[in-house]
């Protein structure tokens, strides 16, 4: 069936456009199935493929420059008494970079020591940038790497802002992502990366027409 968005497609282009509109509106697979008349498994499969294209776009969006906020957060897992914050049991650590008046970038990491975080910063952030972080020791030594303007807020001392020094932007993304993922009542580990990148995409383009952007992405690299 002719469909410039999907190679060897079994659904019409009009039907696929309808499906993309449902995705852009953040409707789940059940709702998308009801509105398009497609099987729910078919909707889930196309949603997965769309998320893959979105993730590819997100990975290409760097380097970051200007005023930058960096932070880590933890997703999933069950809260266990005495286990909170960094190193919380059973949770997935995610590192984030936010460019003020710009976009956010996230990366799932195995842990949050200095070597892990600074390797990502070096690969994604221009050295002339101004970096804002909290007091986590993983950010020690950024000046030695060539980032001459690194400012911290000491959350451990109940300091959350000092003039322009804060990480409120990246923290607003963490809140957005966690609220959005709650609707899935748990995301499987094997697809968490794609769901995270979808959150990143929706946050970065929240003022734009997602339907048109998604169609453009897929038209340039059709699904298969």
C-alpha positions as a printed Julia matrix, in Angstrom:
224×3 Matrix{Float64}:
   0.0    0.0    0.0
   1.4    3.4   -0.98
   2.62   5.28   2.08
   5.61   7.64   1.93
   6.03   7.44   5.71
   6.23   3.65   6.06
   8.11   1.21   3.85
   6.02  -1.81   2.78
   3.1   -0.41   4.72
  -0.12  -2.34   5.25
  -2.04   0.78   6.24
  -2.91   3.79   4.13
  -1.06   7.07   4.37
  -4.23   8.77   5.61
  -4.61   6.17   8.35
  -0.98   6.59   9.36
  -1.36  10.37   9.53
  -4.34   9.86  11.82
  -2.22   7.59  14.01
   0.58  10.19  14.17
  -1.97  12.82  15.19
  -3.06  10.58  18.07
   0.58  10.14  19.11
   1.2   13.89  18.91
  -1.81  14.48  21.17
  -0.24  12.05  23.68
  -3.08   9.55  23.43
  -2.18   6.06  24.6
  -2.4    2.94  22.41
  -5.89   2.08  23.64
  -7.19   5.53  22.72
  -5.28   5.51  19.44
  -6.77   2.15  18.54
 -10.3    3.34  19.27
  -9.89   6.47  17.15
  -8.09   4.93  14.17
  -9.76   1.53  14.07
  -6.35  -0.15  14.08
  -5.51  -3.14  16.25
  -3.99  -2.1   19.57
  -0.88  -4.18  18.91
  -0.46  -2.4   15.57
  -0.75   0.96  17.29
   1.82  -0.05  19.9
   4.21  -1.2   17.16
   3.98   2.09  15.27
   4.25   4.1   18.49
   7.48   2.23  19.23
   8.87   3.01  15.76
   7.93   6.68  16.09
   9.71   6.84  19.45
  12.82   5.39  17.83
  12.88   8.19  15.24
  12.33  10.77  18.0
  15.22   9.32  20.01
  17.5    9.58  16.96
  16.59  13.27  16.64
  17.28  13.93  20.32
  20.7   12.28  20.16
  21.75  14.63  17.36
  20.9   17.82  19.25
  24.19  19.08  20.64
  26.51  20.72  21.53
  24.97  22.93  24.18
  26.3   26.38  24.96
  25.49  29.5   26.97
  24.09  29.04  30.47
  23.83  25.35  31.22
  22.28  23.45  34.11
  23.34  19.87  34.92
  21.74  17.43  37.32
  20.87  13.78  37.85
  17.58  12.17  38.77
  16.31   8.66  39.5
  13.38   6.94  37.84
  11.32   3.86  38.64
  11.85   1.3   41.35
  10.1    1.15  44.67
  10.99   3.46  47.5
  12.56   1.57  50.39
  12.91   3.16  53.8
  16.35   4.67  54.19
  17.07   4.64  50.46
  16.47   8.01  48.86
  18.21  10.34  46.41
  21.51   9.4   44.8
  21.99   5.66  44.82
  18.33   4.94  45.68
  17.72   1.21  45.52
  16.2   -0.21  42.32
  16.03   3.09  40.47
  17.48   4.05  37.09
  19.9    7.01  37.2
  19.51   9.6   34.46
  21.83  12.53  33.81
  20.42  15.72  32.31
  21.79  18.84  30.61
  19.54  21.88  30.19
  20.4   24.93  28.12
  18.57  27.95  29.45
  16.17  29.33  26.82
  16.96  26.15  24.91
  16.6   22.4   25.1
  17.26  19.52  27.45
  19.33  16.39  26.8
  19.16  13.23  28.9
  21.27  10.11  29.15
  20.75   6.94  31.16
  23.9    6.24  33.15
  25.05   3.21  35.17
  25.97   5.44  38.11
  26.8    9.07  38.88
  30.49   9.4   39.76
  32.77  12.11  38.46
  34.13  10.14  35.47
  30.68   9.24  34.13
  29.11  12.69  34.4
  32.1   14.68  33.22
  32.59  12.49  30.15
  29.04  13.37  29.04
  29.54  17.06  29.8
  32.76  17.15  27.76
  30.98  15.53  24.82
  27.87  17.71  24.91
  28.73  21.13  26.37
  30.86  23.85  24.81
  33.79  24.83  27.03
  32.9   28.53  26.97
  29.56  27.77  28.64
  28.53  28.82  32.14
  27.64  25.69  34.1
  25.3   25.58  37.08
  25.05  22.49  39.27
  24.35  21.42  42.82
  27.11  20.45  45.21
  27.42  16.79  44.19
  31.08  15.7   44.18
  30.66  14.28  40.69
  31.0   17.85  39.41
  34.29  18.52  41.19
  37.06  19.48  38.78
  35.04  20.9   35.9
  37.26  23.99  35.99
  40.27  21.73  35.45
  38.6   20.4   32.29
  38.41  23.9   30.84
  34.99  24.98  32.09
  36.12  28.19  33.76
  32.67  29.3   34.91
  31.11  26.68  37.17
  28.7   27.78  39.88
  26.98  25.63  42.51
  23.98  25.76  44.76
  24.3   23.73  47.93
  21.04  21.79  48.23
  22.43  19.96  51.23
  22.53  23.3   53.04
  18.99  24.25  51.91
  20.32  26.64  49.3
  18.28  26.37  46.09
  19.01  29.66  44.32
  21.6   32.41  44.55
  20.93  35.04  41.94
  21.27  33.36  38.54
  22.81  30.29  40.12
  20.16  27.56  40.3
  19.11  24.4   38.5
  15.39  25.09  38.38
  15.21  24.52  34.63
  16.46  20.93  34.64
  14.44  20.2   37.76
  11.29  21.37  35.96
  12.06  18.81  33.26
  12.46  16.02  35.84
   9.04  16.91  37.26
   7.49  16.98  33.78
   8.98  13.61  32.79
   8.0   11.83  36.0
   4.42  13.15  35.9
   4.07  12.06  32.29
   5.51   8.58  32.84
   3.18   7.94  35.76
   0.28   7.48  33.35
   1.89   4.28  32.04
   1.81   2.69  35.52
   5.33   1.44  35.03
   7.57   1.4   31.95
   9.51  -1.79  31.06
  13.26  -1.42  31.33
  13.78  -2.33  27.67
  11.67   0.62  26.46
  12.47   3.15  29.2
  15.1    4.84  27.03
  12.55   5.49  24.27
   9.94   6.81  26.69
  12.56   9.07  28.28
  13.53  10.46  24.89
   9.88  11.03  24.08
   9.59  13.1   27.26
  12.69  15.02  26.2
  11.21  15.65  22.74
   7.83  16.79  24.08
   9.54  19.14  26.55
  11.87  20.61  23.93
   9.11  21.21  21.38
   6.26  21.95  23.77
   5.49  25.26  22.07
   5.56  23.82  18.54
   3.26  21.72  16.36
   4.36  18.21  17.24
   2.23  16.59  14.54
   4.02  18.45  11.74
   7.46  17.9   13.29
   6.92  14.15  13.66
   5.67  13.8   10.08
   8.74  15.68   8.83
  11.1   13.45  10.83
   9.5   10.29   9.46
   9.21  11.59   5.91
  12.99  12.12   5.9
  13.59   8.63   7.3
  10.54   6.37   6.72
   9.63   3.64   9.17
  10.21   0.04   8.22
